[in-house]
Amino acid sequence: MMNFLQRFQMFMQGRYGMDTLNKFLVGAVFVIYIINFFVFNRVAHLIIVLINLLLIALMIFRMLSRNINRRSAENRQFVKVYNPVKNWVKYMIRRFKDRDQYRYRKCPSCKATLRVKNKPGTHTVRCPKCRYEFKTKIR
Ligand SMILES: [Zn+2]
């Protein structure tokens, strides 16, 4: 007797499965679904439902696909764009979270972003990356 999980694993053998792009699609479908609660125009609502169904179909197609090379190439292309955006969002969240304790300054020499303790006054800062020293004002 095989249980459901074993049967599912057999079924998924040689198939592509989950990746970053598919996880993103799951998130996108969920967000679009929520947004659609606030769309009261019937035609627009229907179009959004159709878009979501297409996204779900695309996700299932990618998961069950046996063309693993093609799917992972798609995922690599996606990750190239997605990762910088994700990192930027993470950075902005962190910057917002510690806005009381730190100020962010750009090193004039190497353009690296530095975190400076939020103490009012003029400070001399040394960039840990390029060792360049510069003055910065915190109000
Ligand atoms: Zn620097």
PDB file of C-alpha atoms and ligand atoms in Angstrom:
ATOM      1  CA  MET A   1       0.000   0.000   0.000  1.00  0.00           C
ATOM      2  CA  MET A   2       1.332   3.404  -0.980  1.00  0.00           C
ATOM      3  CA  ASN A   3       0.181   6.439   0.871  1.00  0.00           C
ATOM      4  CA  PHE A   4      -0.758   9.675  -0.829  1.00  0.00           C
ATOM      5  CA  LEU A   5       2.637  11.303  -0.273  1.00  0.00           C
ATOM      6  CA  GLN A   6       4.494   8.382  -1.891  1.00  0.00           C
ATOM      7  CA  ARG A   7       2.117   8.382  -4.845  1.00  0.00           C
ATOM      8  CA  PHE A   8       2.582  12.125  -5.223  1.00  0.00           C
ATOM      9  CA  GLN A   9       6.364  11.738  -5.129  1.00  0.00           C
ATOM     10  CA  MET A  10       6.140   9.076  -7.851  1.00  0.00           C
ATOM     11  CA  PHE A  11       3.969  11.396  -9.919  1.00  0.00           C
ATOM     12  CA  MET A  12       6.408  14.289  -9.512  1.00  0.00           C
ATOM     13  CA  GLN A  13       9.430  12.212 -10.501  1.00  0.00           C
ATOM     14  CA  GLY A  14      11.134  13.752 -13.533  1.00  0.00           C
ATOM     15  CA  ARG A  15       8.943  16.823 -13.261  1.00  0.00           C
ATOM     16  CA  TYR A  16      10.173  20.305 -12.535  1.00  0.00           C
ATOM     17  CA  GLY A  17       8.408  21.151  -9.273  1.00  0.00           C
ATOM     18  CA  MET A  18       8.747  24.367  -7.282  1.00  0.00           C
ATOM     19  CA  ASP A  19      11.214  27.205  -7.801  1.00  0.00           C
ATOM     20  CA  THR A  20      11.602  30.900  -7.065  1.00  0.00           C
ATOM     21  CA  LEU A  21       9.485  31.950 -10.041  1.00  0.00           C
ATOM     22  CA  ASN A  22       6.661  29.631  -9.005  1.00  0.00           C
ATOM     23  CA  LYS A  23       6.787  30.829  -5.403  1.00  0.00           C
ATOM     24  CA  PHE A  24       6.596  34.366  -6.723  1.00  0.00           C
ATOM     25  CA  LEU A  25       3.567  33.380  -8.831  1.00  0.00           C
ATOM     26  CA  VAL A  26       1.845  31.930  -5.740  1.00  0.00           C
ATOM     27  CA  GLY A  27       2.428  35.245  -3.941  1.00  0.00           C
ATOM     28  CA  ALA A  28       1.295  37.275  -6.955  1.00  0.00           C
ATOM     29  CA  VAL A  29      -1.922  35.238  -7.295  1.00  0.00           C
ATOM     30  CA  PHE A  30      -2.651  35.753  -3.592  1.00  0.00           C
ATOM     31  CA  VAL A  31      -2.000  39.515  -3.718  1.00  0.00           C
ATOM     32  CA  ILE A  32      -4.073  39.937  -6.894  1.00  0.00           C
ATOM     33  CA  TYR A  33      -6.866  37.895  -5.288  1.00  0.00           C
ATOM     34  CA  ILE A  34      -6.917  40.235  -2.268  1.00  0.00           C
ATOM     35  CA  ILE A  35      -6.762  43.367  -4.449  1.00  0.00           C
ATOM     36  CA  ASN A  36      -9.694  42.061  -6.455  1.00  0.00           C
ATOM     37  CA  PHE A  37     -11.942  42.330  -3.380  1.00  0.00           C
ATOM     38  CA  PHE A  38     -11.722  46.084  -3.855  1.00  0.00           C
ATOM     39  CA  VAL A  39     -12.467  46.096  -7.570  1.00  0.00           C
ATOM     40  CA  PHE A  40     -16.168  46.771  -7.952  1.00  0.00           C
ATOM     41  CA  ASN A  41     -16.311  47.177 -11.720  1.00  0.00           C
ATOM     42  CA  ARG A  42     -17.692  43.838 -12.947  1.00  0.00           C
ATOM     43  CA  VAL A  43     -15.701  43.738 -16.176  1.00  0.00           C
ATOM     44  CA  ALA A  44     -12.431  44.682 -14.483  1.00  0.00           C
ATOM     45  CA  HIS A  45     -13.153  42.146 -11.732  1.00  0.00           C
ATOM     46  CA  LEU A  46     -13.688  39.402 -14.305  1.00  0.00           C
ATOM     47  CA  ILE A  47     -10.515  40.315 -16.213  1.00  0.00           C
ATOM     48  CA  ILE A  48      -8.501  40.146 -12.994  1.00  0.00           C
ATOM     49  CA  VAL A  49     -10.022  36.727 -12.179  1.00  0.00           C
ATOM     50  CA  LEU A  50      -9.009  35.539 -15.663  1.00  0.00           C
ATOM     51  CA  ILE A  51      -5.469  36.872 -15.234  1.00  0.00           C
ATOM     52  CA  ASN A  52      -5.243  35.011 -11.930  1.00  0.00           C
ATOM     53  CA  LEU A  53      -6.473  31.783 -13.514  1.00  0.00           C
ATOM     54  CA  LEU A  54      -3.854  32.180 -16.254  1.00  0.00           C
ATOM     55  CA  LEU A  55      -1.149  32.689 -13.620  1.00  0.00           C
ATOM     56  CA  ILE A  56      -2.309  29.567 -11.745  1.00  0.00           C
ATOM     57  CA  ALA A  57      -2.338  27.598 -15.019  1.00  0.00           C
ATOM     58  CA  LEU A  58       1.172  28.823 -15.812  1.00  0.00           C
ATOM     59  CA  MET A  59       2.349  27.829 -12.341  1.00  0.00           C
ATOM     60  CA  ILE A  60       0.852  24.324 -12.583  1.00  0.00           C
ATOM     61  CA  PHE A  61       2.251  23.928 -16.100  1.00  0.00           C
ATOM     62  CA  ARG A  62       5.731  24.876 -14.863  1.00  0.00           C
ATOM     63  CA  MET A  63       5.477  22.551 -11.842  1.00  0.00           C
ATOM     64  CA  LEU A  64       4.445  19.529 -13.870  1.00  0.00           C
ATOM     65  CA  SER A  65       6.715  20.247 -16.830  1.00  0.00           C
ATOM     66  CA  ARG A  66       9.240  17.572 -17.776  1.00  0.00           C
ATOM     67  CA  ASN A  67      11.381  20.090 -19.671  1.00  0.00           C
ATOM     68  CA  ILE A  68      13.556  20.825 -16.652  1.00  0.00           C
ATOM     69  CA  ASN A  69      16.312  22.634 -18.602  1.00  0.00           C
ATOM     70  CA  ARG A  70      13.880  25.094 -20.096  1.00  0.00           C
ATOM     71  CA  ARG A  71      12.126  25.755 -16.775  1.00  0.00           C
ATOM     72  CA  SER A  72      15.351  26.311 -14.845  1.00  0.00           C
ATOM     73  CA  ALA A  73      16.568  28.676 -17.595  1.00  0.00           C
ATOM     74  CA  GLU A  74      13.330  30.668 -17.126  1.00  0.00           C
ATOM     75  CA  ASN A  75      13.906  30.674 -13.394  1.00  0.00           C
ATOM     76  CA  ARG A  76      17.493  31.935 -13.794  1.00  0.00           C
ATOM     77  CA  GLN A  77      16.262  34.797 -15.984  1.00  0.00           C
ATOM     78  CA  PHE A  78      13.610  35.627 -13.417  1.00  0.00           C
ATOM     79  CA  VAL A  79      15.981  35.493 -10.440  1.00  0.00           C
ATOM     80  CA  LYS A  80      18.360  37.919 -12.211  1.00  0.00           C
ATOM     81  CA  VAL A  81      15.647  40.580 -12.023  1.00  0.00           C
ATOM     82  CA  TYR A  82      13.902  39.421  -8.875  1.00  0.00           C
ATOM     83  CA  ASN A  83      16.873  39.215  -6.490  1.00  0.00           C
ATOM     84  CA  PRO A  84      18.060  42.834  -6.862  1.00  0.00           C
ATOM     85  CA  VAL A  85      14.477  44.034  -6.355  1.00  0.00           C
ATOM     86  CA  LYS A  86      14.021  41.781  -3.320  1.00  0.00           C
ATOM     87  CA  ASN A  87      17.322  42.944  -1.822  1.00  0.00           C
ATOM     88  CA  TRP A  88      16.410  46.578  -2.377  1.00  0.00           C
ATOM     89  CA  VAL A  89      13.039  46.062  -0.638  1.00  0.00           C
ATOM     90  CA  LYS A  90      14.767  44.247   2.277  1.00  0.00           C
ATOM     91  CA  TYR A  91      17.284  47.088   2.526  1.00  0.00           C
ATOM     92  CA  MET A  92      14.532  49.724   2.584  1.00  0.00           C
ATOM     93  CA  ILE A  93      12.626  47.801   5.284  1.00  0.00           C
ATOM     94  CA  ARG A  94      15.760  47.547   7.412  1.00  0.00           C
ATOM     95  CA  ARG A  95      16.527  51.206   6.840  1.00  0.00           C
ATOM     96  CA  PHE A  96      13.006  52.090   7.937  1.00  0.00           C
ATOM     97  CA  LYS A  97      13.139  49.818  11.004  1.00  0.00           C
ATOM     98  CA  ASP A  98      16.316  51.347  12.424  1.00  0.00           C
ATOM     99  CA  ARG A  99      15.580  54.898  11.349  1.00  0.00           C
ATOM    100  CA  ASP A 100      15.731  56.014  15.027  1.00  0.00           C
ATOM    101  CA  GLN A 101      19.133  54.504  15.764  1.00  0.00           C
ATOM    102  CA  TYR A 102      21.006  54.954  12.496  1.00  0.00           C
ATOM    103  CA  ARG A 103      21.375  57.271   9.553  1.00  0.00           C
ATOM    104  CA  TYR A 104      22.526  56.059   6.183  1.00  0.00           C
ATOM    105  CA  ARG A 105      25.284  57.858   4.296  1.00  0.00           C
ATOM    106  CA  LYS A 106      26.971  57.189   0.988  1.00  0.00           C
ATOM    107  CA  CYS A 107      30.752  57.022   0.893  1.00  0.00           C
ATOM    108  CA  PRO A 108      31.835  59.791  -1.518  1.00  0.00           C
ATOM    109  CA  SER A 109      34.763  57.672  -2.651  1.00  0.00           C
ATOM    110  CA  CYS A 110      33.346  54.197  -3.362  1.00  0.00           C
ATOM    111  CA  LYS A 111      29.581  54.887  -3.152  1.00  0.00           C
ATOM    112  CA  ALA A 112      29.085  52.179  -0.509  1.00  0.00           C
ATOM    113  CA  THR A 113      26.228  52.845   1.896  1.00  0.00           C
ATOM    114  CA  LEU A 114      27.300  53.243   5.513  1.00  0.00           C
ATOM    115  CA  ARG A 115      25.248  53.105   8.665  1.00  0.00           C
ATOM    116  CA  VAL A 116      26.086  55.923  11.043  1.00  0.00           C
ATOM    117  CA  LYS A 117      24.874  56.080  14.677  1.00  0.00           C
ATOM    118  CA  ASN A 118      22.178  58.677  14.972  1.00  0.00           C
ATOM    119  CA  LYS A 119      23.914  61.194  17.241  1.00  0.00           C
ATOM    120  CA  PRO A 120      23.385  64.833  16.313  1.00  0.00           C
ATOM    121  CA  GLY A 121      26.502  66.734  15.270  1.00  0.00           C
ATOM    122  CA  THR A 122      29.276  66.515  12.739  1.00  0.00           C
ATOM    123  CA  HIS A 123      31.098  63.196  12.631  1.00  0.00           C
ATOM    124  CA  THR A 124      34.173  61.915  10.916  1.00  0.00           C
ATOM    125  CA  VAL A 125      33.387  58.574   9.349  1.00  0.00           C
ATOM    126  CA  ARG A 126      35.791  56.069   7.900  1.00  0.00           C
ATOM    127  CA  CYS A 127      34.414  53.858   5.173  1.00  0.00           C
ATOM    128  CA  PRO A 128      35.089  50.210   6.149  1.00  0.00           C
ATOM    129  CA  LYS A 129      35.255  49.273   2.493  1.00  0.00           C
ATOM    130  CA  CYS A 130      37.780  51.726   1.064  1.00  0.00           C
ATOM    131  CA  ARG A 131      39.139  53.392   4.252  1.00  0.00           C
ATOM    132  CA  TYR A 132      38.237  56.835   2.950  1.00  0.00           C
ATOM    133  CA  GLU A 133      37.489  59.370   5.715  1.00  0.00           C
ATOM    134  CA  PHE A 134      34.831  61.987   5.368  1.00  0.00           C
ATOM    135  CA  LYS A 135      32.737  64.310   7.499  1.00  0.00           C
ATOM    136  CA  THR A 136      29.006  63.946   7.793  1.00  0.00           C
ATOM    137  CA  LYS A 137      26.388  66.007   9.570  1.00  0.00           C
ATOM    138  CA  ILE A 138      23.530  64.455  11.524  1.00  0.00           C
ATOM    139  CA  ARG A 139      20.711  66.659  12.690  1.00  0.00           C
TER     140      ARG A 139
HETATM  141 ZN    ZN B   1      34.180  53.887   0.637  1.00  0.00          ZN
END
